[in-house]
Coordinates of C-alpha atoms and ligand atoms in Angstrom, one line a residue:
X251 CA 0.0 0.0 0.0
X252 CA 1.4 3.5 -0.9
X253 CA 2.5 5.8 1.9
X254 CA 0.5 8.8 0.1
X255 CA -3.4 8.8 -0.7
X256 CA -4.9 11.3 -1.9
X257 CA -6.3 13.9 0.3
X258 CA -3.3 13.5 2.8
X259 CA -0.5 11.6 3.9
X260 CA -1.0 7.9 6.1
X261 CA 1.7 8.6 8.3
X262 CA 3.4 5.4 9.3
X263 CA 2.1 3.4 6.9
X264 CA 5.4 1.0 5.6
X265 CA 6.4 1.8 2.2
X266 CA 9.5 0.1 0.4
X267 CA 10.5 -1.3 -2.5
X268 CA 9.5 -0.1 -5.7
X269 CA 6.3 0.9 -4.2
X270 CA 8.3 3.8 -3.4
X271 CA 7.9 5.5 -6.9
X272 CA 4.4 4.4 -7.3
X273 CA 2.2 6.8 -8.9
X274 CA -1.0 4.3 -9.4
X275 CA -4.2 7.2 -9.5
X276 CA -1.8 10.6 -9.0
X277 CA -2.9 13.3 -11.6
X278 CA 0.3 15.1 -12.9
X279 CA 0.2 18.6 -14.4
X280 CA 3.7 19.2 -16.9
X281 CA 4.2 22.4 -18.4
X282 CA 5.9 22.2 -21.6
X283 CA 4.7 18.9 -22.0
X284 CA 4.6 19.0 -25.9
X285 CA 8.8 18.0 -26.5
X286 CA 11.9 17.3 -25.3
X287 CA 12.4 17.2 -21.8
X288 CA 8.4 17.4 -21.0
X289 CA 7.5 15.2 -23.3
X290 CA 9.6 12.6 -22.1
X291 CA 9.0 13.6 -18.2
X292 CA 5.0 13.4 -18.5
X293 CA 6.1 10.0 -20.5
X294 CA 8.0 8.9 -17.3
X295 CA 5.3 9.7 -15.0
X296 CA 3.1 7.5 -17.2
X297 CA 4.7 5.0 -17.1
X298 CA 4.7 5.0 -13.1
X299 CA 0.9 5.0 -13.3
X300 CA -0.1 9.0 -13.2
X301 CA -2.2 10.5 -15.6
X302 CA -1.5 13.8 -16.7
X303 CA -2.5 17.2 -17.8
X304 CA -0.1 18.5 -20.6
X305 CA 0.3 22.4 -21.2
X306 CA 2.2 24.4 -23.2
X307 CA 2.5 27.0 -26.2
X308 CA 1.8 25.0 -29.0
X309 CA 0.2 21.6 -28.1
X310 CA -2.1 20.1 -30.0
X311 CA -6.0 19.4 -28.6
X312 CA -5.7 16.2 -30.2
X313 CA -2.9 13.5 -31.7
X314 CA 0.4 14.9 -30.1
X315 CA 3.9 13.3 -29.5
X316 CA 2.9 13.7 -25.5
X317 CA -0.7 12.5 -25.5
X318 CA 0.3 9.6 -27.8
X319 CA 3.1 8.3 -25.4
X320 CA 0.7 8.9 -22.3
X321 CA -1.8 6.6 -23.5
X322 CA 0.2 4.2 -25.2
X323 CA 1.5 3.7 -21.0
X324 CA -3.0 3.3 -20.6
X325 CA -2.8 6.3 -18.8
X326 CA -5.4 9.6 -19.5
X327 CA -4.0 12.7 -21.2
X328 CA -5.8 15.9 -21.8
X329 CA -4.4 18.8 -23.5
X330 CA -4.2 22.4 -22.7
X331 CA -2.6 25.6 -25.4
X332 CA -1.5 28.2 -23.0
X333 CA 1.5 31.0 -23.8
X334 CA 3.3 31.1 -20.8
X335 CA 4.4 34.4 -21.7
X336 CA 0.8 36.0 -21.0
X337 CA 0.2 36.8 -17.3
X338 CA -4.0 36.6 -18.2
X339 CA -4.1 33.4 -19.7
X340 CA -1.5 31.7 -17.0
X341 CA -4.0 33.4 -14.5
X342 CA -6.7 31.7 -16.1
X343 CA -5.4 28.3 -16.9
X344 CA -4.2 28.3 -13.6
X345 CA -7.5 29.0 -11.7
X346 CA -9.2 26.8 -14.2
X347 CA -7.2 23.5 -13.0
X348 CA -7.3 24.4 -9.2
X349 CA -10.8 24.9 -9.5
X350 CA -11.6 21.4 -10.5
X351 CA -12.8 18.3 -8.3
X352 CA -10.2 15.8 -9.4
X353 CA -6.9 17.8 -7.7
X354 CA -3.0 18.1 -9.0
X355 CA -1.1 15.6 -6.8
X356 CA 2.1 16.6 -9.2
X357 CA 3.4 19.7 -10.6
X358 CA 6.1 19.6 -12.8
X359 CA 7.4 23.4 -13.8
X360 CA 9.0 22.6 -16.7
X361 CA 8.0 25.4 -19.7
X362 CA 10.7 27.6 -21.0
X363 CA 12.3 29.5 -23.2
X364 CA 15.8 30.6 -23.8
X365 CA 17.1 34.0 -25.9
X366 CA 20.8 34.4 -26.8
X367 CA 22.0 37.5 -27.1
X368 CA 25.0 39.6 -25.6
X369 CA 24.2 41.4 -22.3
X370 CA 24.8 44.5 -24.3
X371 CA 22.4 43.7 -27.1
X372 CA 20.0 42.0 -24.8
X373 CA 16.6 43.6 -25.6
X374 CA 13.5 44.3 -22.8
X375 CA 11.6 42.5 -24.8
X376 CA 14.1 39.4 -24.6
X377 CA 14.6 39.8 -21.2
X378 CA 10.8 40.9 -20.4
X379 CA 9.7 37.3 -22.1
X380 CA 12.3 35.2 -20.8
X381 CA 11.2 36.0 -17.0
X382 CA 7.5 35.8 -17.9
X383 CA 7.9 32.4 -18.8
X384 CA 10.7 31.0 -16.8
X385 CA 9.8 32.6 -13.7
X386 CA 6.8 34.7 -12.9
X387 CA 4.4 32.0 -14.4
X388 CA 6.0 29.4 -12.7
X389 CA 5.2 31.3 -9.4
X390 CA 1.5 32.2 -10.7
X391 CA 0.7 28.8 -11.3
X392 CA 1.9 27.3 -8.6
X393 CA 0.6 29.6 -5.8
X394 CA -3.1 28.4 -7.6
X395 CA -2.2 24.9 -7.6
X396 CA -0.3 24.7 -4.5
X397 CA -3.2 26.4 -2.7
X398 CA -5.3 23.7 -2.8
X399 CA -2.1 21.0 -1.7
X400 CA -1.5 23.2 1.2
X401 CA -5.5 22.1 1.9
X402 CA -4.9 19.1 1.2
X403 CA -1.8 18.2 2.9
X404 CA 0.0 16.3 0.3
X405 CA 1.4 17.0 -3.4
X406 CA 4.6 17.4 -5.3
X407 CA 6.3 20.3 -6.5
X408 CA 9.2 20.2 -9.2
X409 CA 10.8 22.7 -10.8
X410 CA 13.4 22.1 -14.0
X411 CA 16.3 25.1 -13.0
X412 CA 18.9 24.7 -15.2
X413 CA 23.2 24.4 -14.1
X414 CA 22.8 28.1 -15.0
X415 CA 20.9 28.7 -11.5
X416 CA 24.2 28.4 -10.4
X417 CA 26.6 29.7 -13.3
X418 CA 26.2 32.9 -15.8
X419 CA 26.2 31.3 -19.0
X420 CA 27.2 32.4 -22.2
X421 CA 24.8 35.3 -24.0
X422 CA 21.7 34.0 -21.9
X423 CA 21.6 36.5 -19.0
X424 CA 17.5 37.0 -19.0
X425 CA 17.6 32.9 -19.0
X426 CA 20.6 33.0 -16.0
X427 CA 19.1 35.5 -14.3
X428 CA 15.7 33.3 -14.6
X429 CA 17.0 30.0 -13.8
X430 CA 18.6 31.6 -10.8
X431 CA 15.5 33.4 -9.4
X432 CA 13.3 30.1 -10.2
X433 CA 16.1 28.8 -7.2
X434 CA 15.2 31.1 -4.7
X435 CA 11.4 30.9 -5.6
X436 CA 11.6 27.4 -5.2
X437 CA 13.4 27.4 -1.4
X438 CA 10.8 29.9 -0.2
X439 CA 8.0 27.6 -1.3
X440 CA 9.6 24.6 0.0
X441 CA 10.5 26.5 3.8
X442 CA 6.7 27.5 3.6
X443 CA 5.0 24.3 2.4
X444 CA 7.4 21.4 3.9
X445 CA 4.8 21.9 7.4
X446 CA 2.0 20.9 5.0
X447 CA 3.6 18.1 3.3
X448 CA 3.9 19.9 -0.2
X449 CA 7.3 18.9 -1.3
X450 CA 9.0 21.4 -3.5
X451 CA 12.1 20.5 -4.9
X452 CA 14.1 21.1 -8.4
X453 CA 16.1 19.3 -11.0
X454 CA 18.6 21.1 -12.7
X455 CA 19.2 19.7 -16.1
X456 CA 23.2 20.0 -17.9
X457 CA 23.4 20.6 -21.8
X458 CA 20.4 17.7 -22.6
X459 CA 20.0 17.6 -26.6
X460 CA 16.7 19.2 -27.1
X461 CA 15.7 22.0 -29.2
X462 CA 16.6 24.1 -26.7
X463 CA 20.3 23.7 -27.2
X464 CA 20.5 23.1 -30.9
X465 CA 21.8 26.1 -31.5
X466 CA 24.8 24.9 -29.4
X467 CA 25.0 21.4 -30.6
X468 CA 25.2 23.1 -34.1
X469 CA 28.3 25.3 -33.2
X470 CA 31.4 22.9 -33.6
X471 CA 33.7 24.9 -31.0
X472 CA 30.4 25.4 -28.4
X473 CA 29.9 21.7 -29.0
X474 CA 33.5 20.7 -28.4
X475 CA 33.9 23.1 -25.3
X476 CA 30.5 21.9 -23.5
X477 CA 31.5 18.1 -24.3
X478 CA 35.0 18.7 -23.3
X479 CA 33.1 19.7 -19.6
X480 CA 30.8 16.9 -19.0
X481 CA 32.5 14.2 -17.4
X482 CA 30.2 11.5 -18.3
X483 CA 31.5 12.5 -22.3
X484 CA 28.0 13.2 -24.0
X485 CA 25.0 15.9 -24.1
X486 CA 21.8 14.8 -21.8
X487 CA 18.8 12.8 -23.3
X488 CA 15.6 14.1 -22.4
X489 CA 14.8 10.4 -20.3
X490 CA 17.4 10.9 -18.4
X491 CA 15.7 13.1 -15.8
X492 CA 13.5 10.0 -15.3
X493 CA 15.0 8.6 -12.1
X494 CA 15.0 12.2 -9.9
X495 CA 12.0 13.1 -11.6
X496 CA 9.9 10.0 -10.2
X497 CA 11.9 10.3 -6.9
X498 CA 10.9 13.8 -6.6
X499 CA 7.4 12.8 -7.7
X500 CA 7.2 9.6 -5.5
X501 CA 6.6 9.0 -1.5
X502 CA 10.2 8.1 -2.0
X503 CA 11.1 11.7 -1.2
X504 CA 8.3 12.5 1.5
X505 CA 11.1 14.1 3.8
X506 CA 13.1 15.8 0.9
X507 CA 12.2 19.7 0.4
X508 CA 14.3 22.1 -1.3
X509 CA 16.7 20.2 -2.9
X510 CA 18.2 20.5 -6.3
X511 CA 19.2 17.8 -8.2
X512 CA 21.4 17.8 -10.7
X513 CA 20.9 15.6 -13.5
X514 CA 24.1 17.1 -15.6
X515 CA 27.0 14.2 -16.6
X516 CA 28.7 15.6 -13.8
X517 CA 29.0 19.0 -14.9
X518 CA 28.9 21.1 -11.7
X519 CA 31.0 19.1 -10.1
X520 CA 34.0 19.7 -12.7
Ligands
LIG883 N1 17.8 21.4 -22.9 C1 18.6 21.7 -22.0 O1 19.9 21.5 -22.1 C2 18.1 22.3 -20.7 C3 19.0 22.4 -19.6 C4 18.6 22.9 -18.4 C5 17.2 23.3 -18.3 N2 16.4 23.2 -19.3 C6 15.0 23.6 -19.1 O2 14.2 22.5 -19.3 C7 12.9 23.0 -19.7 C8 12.5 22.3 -20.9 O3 13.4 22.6 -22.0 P1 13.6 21.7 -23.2 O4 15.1 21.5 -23.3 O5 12.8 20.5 -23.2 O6 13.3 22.8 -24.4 P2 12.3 22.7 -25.6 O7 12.5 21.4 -26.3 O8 12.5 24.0 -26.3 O9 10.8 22.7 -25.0 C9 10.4 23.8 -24.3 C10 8.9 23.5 -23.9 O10 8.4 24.7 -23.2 C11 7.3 25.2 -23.9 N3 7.3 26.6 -23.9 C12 8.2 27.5 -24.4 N4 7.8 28.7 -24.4 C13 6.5 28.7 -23.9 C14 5.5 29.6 -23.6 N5 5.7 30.9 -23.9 N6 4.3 29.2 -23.1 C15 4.1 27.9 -22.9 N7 5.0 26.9 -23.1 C16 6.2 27.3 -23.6 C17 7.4 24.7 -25.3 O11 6.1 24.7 -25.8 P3 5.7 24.3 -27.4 O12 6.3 22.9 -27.6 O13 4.2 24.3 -27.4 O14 6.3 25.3 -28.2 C18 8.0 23.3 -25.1 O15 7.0 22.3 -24.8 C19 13.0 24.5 -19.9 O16 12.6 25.1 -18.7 C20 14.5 24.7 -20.0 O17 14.9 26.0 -19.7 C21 16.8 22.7 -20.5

């Protein structure tokens, strides 16, 4: 029997073994569920036995990537187009899912979007964007959804911060600066929410070969410098966030709040 029903915690119930990462009946939300390291995080949640809600900019109502790997795992997918980069519709979404009867047990912050430029070419617009969606939606959404965990006593926050929440970059400051604040926003959640049992806790991703490095991956002397970096010798696939993900998602990490974990090759600790 699982240590975490919904509604609230059994406390002292025995959990072990794999029943540890069991997510038989959870309903996960994942923003920027539509590709790369979404995709194949609502995918891994699936495949633990949660069904999920899949947002972003662009996904489909019907017949995407996500929803078809959801199902395929017999699990229920429903679909939801919202730019992250507009407060009103973030609002709305947002009060739209906490409103419902059937609660979030699982949020995964995952939407974003990355602009390279030079500092001194960086635009407000650039910069205006890149926090809208990497950081003050993130807060706007969870606040809704974590409103009704905190009544609830039980749910899982995640947030995907980046190895630049803790380094500068190169031509990203709006996305450093982002990744940095999503950090802090994440520890004062956690500090607030741990007394509720609302875990909040991050994964911070290395170079993973999505779209949202191809830009890099293209650039023979970015490529060579960031592969010459990772000790584990290759860029990131998207299901390697799998294992932290579902740990972070799972009664396995009941008594673990704001922690980052990096999922990186080994990258931060170079
Ligand atoms: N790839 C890496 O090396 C890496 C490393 C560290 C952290 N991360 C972070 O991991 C997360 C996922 O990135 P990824 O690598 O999977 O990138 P990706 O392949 O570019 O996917 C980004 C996802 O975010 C969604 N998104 C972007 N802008 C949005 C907006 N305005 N409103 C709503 N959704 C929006 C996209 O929606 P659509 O598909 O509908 O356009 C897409 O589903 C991001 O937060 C990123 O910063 C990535």
């Amino acid at each position: 029997m699982s240590g975490v029903v919904s509604g609230g915690r059994d406390a002292g119930t025995p959990v072990a073994g794999l029943g540890l990462f069991d997510l038989t009946g959870r309903l996960a939300l994942v923003t920027g569920a539509r590709r790369g390291l979404g995709l194949a995080m609502a995918d891994a949640l699936a495949a633990a036995g949660a069904d999920i809600i899949g947002v972003s900019a662009h996904l489909e109502p019907s017949g995407s990537a996500v929803e078809r790997a959801v199902t395929a795992r017999g699990r229920a997918f429903e679909a939801y187009a919202v730019d992250f980069a507009d407060r009103t519709a973030v609002s709305e979404f947002a009060r739209e899912i906490s409103g419902r009867d059937r609660p979030v047990d699982i949020l995964v912050n995952n939407a974003g979007t990355i602009r390279r430029m030079p500092a001194a070419e960086h635009s407000d617009e650039a910069w205006d964007e890149v926090i809208a969606v990497n950081l003050s939606s993130q807060f706007v959404l969870t606040r809704e959804v974590g409103r009704r965990m905190l009544e609830r006593r039980a749910g899982k926050v995640i947030f995907t911060a980046s190895v630049l929440s803790f380094q500068g970059g190169i031509t990203v400051p709006g996305y450093a600066a982002a990744k940095s604040g999503l950090v802090g926003l994440m520890r004062a959640l956690a500090n607030e929410w741990a007394a509720y049992d609302v875990n909040v806790n991050a994964i911070a991703p290395g170079y993973m070969a999505t779209d949202n490095t191809v830009a890099l991956r293209q650039d023979p002397l970015r490529n060579k410098a960031i592969l010459d970096r990772i000790p584990a010798g290759r860029w990131g696939r998207p299901e390697d966030l799998a294992g932290a993900l579902l740990f972070l998602a799972s009664p396995a990490s009941d008594y673990v709040s704001g922690a980052i974990i990096p999922v990186d090759g080994g990258w931060l600790a170079r």
